[in-house]
Every structure is written in structure tokens, then in C-alpha cells.
XYZ file of C-alpha atoms in Angstrom:
59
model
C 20.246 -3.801 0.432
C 16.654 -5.028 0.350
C 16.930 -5.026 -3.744
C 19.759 -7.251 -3.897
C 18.616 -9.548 -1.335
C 14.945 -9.917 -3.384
C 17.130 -10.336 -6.202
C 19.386 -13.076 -4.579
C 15.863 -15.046 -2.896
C 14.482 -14.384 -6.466
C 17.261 -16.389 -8.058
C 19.037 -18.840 -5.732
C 17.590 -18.303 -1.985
C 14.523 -20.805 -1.522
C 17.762 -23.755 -3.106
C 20.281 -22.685 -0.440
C 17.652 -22.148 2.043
C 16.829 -18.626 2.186
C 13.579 -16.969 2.016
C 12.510 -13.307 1.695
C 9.617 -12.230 2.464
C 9.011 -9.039 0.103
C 8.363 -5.453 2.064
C 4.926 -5.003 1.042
C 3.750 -8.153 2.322
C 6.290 -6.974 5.587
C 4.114 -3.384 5.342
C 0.802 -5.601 5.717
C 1.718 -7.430 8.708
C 3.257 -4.415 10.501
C 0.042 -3.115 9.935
C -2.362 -5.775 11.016
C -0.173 -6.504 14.128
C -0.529 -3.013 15.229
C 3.145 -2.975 17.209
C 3.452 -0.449 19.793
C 6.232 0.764 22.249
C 7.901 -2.025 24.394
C 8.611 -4.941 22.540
C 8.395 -6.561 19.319
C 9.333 -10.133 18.993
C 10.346 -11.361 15.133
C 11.495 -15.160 15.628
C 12.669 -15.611 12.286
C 14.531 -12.271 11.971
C 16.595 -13.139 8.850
C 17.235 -9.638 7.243
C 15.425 -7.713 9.984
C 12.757 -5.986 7.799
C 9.584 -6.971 10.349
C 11.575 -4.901 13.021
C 12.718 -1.898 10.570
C 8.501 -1.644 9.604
C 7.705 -1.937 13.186
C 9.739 0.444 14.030
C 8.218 3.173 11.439
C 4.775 2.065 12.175
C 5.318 3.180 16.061
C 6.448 6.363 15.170
């Protein structure tokens, strides 16, 4: 899923709007935000990747 929608962003996203934020750069920020249990607050969820990584980094 992620590949096709870097692929898609890549190509025609950032015309019709969309932006993708790649999951290394989502890695980084899961890790300098240091989420723990209880809640995690994404208000741009778009694919839901910054809640996936949260999720692994808490457990």
C-alpha cells in the first residue's frame, strides 16, 4: 500500500493535492516525539502512517 501511494505522490499527488510524507522521515518523528500509551493525536492523518509508527514505537 505505502509503495503505491509514494509512487502515486511521486507522480501526480502534490497537482491533485496530495502529499506523502515518506516512512523514514514518519520513523524520525515517531522517534523524536517519543509517543507513549494513551493518546496520540495526528491532525493531518491522510494515509495513517504517523499512527501505524506510533503504534510500533510503544510496543
Amino acid at each position: 500500500y505505502e509503495y503505491f501511494l509514494g509512487k502515486f505522490a511521486a507522480s501526480e499527488g502534490k497537482l491533485g493535492g496530495e502529499f506523502y510524507t515518506p516512512k523514514c522521515i514518519v520513523n524520525l518523528i515517531a522517534e523524536m516525539i517519543e509517543p507513549y500509551k494513551g493518546k496520540i493525536y495526528d491532525p493531518c492523518c491522510g494515509s495513517g502512517g504517523m499512527f501505524v509508527q506510533s503504534l510500533k514505537f510503544v510496543q
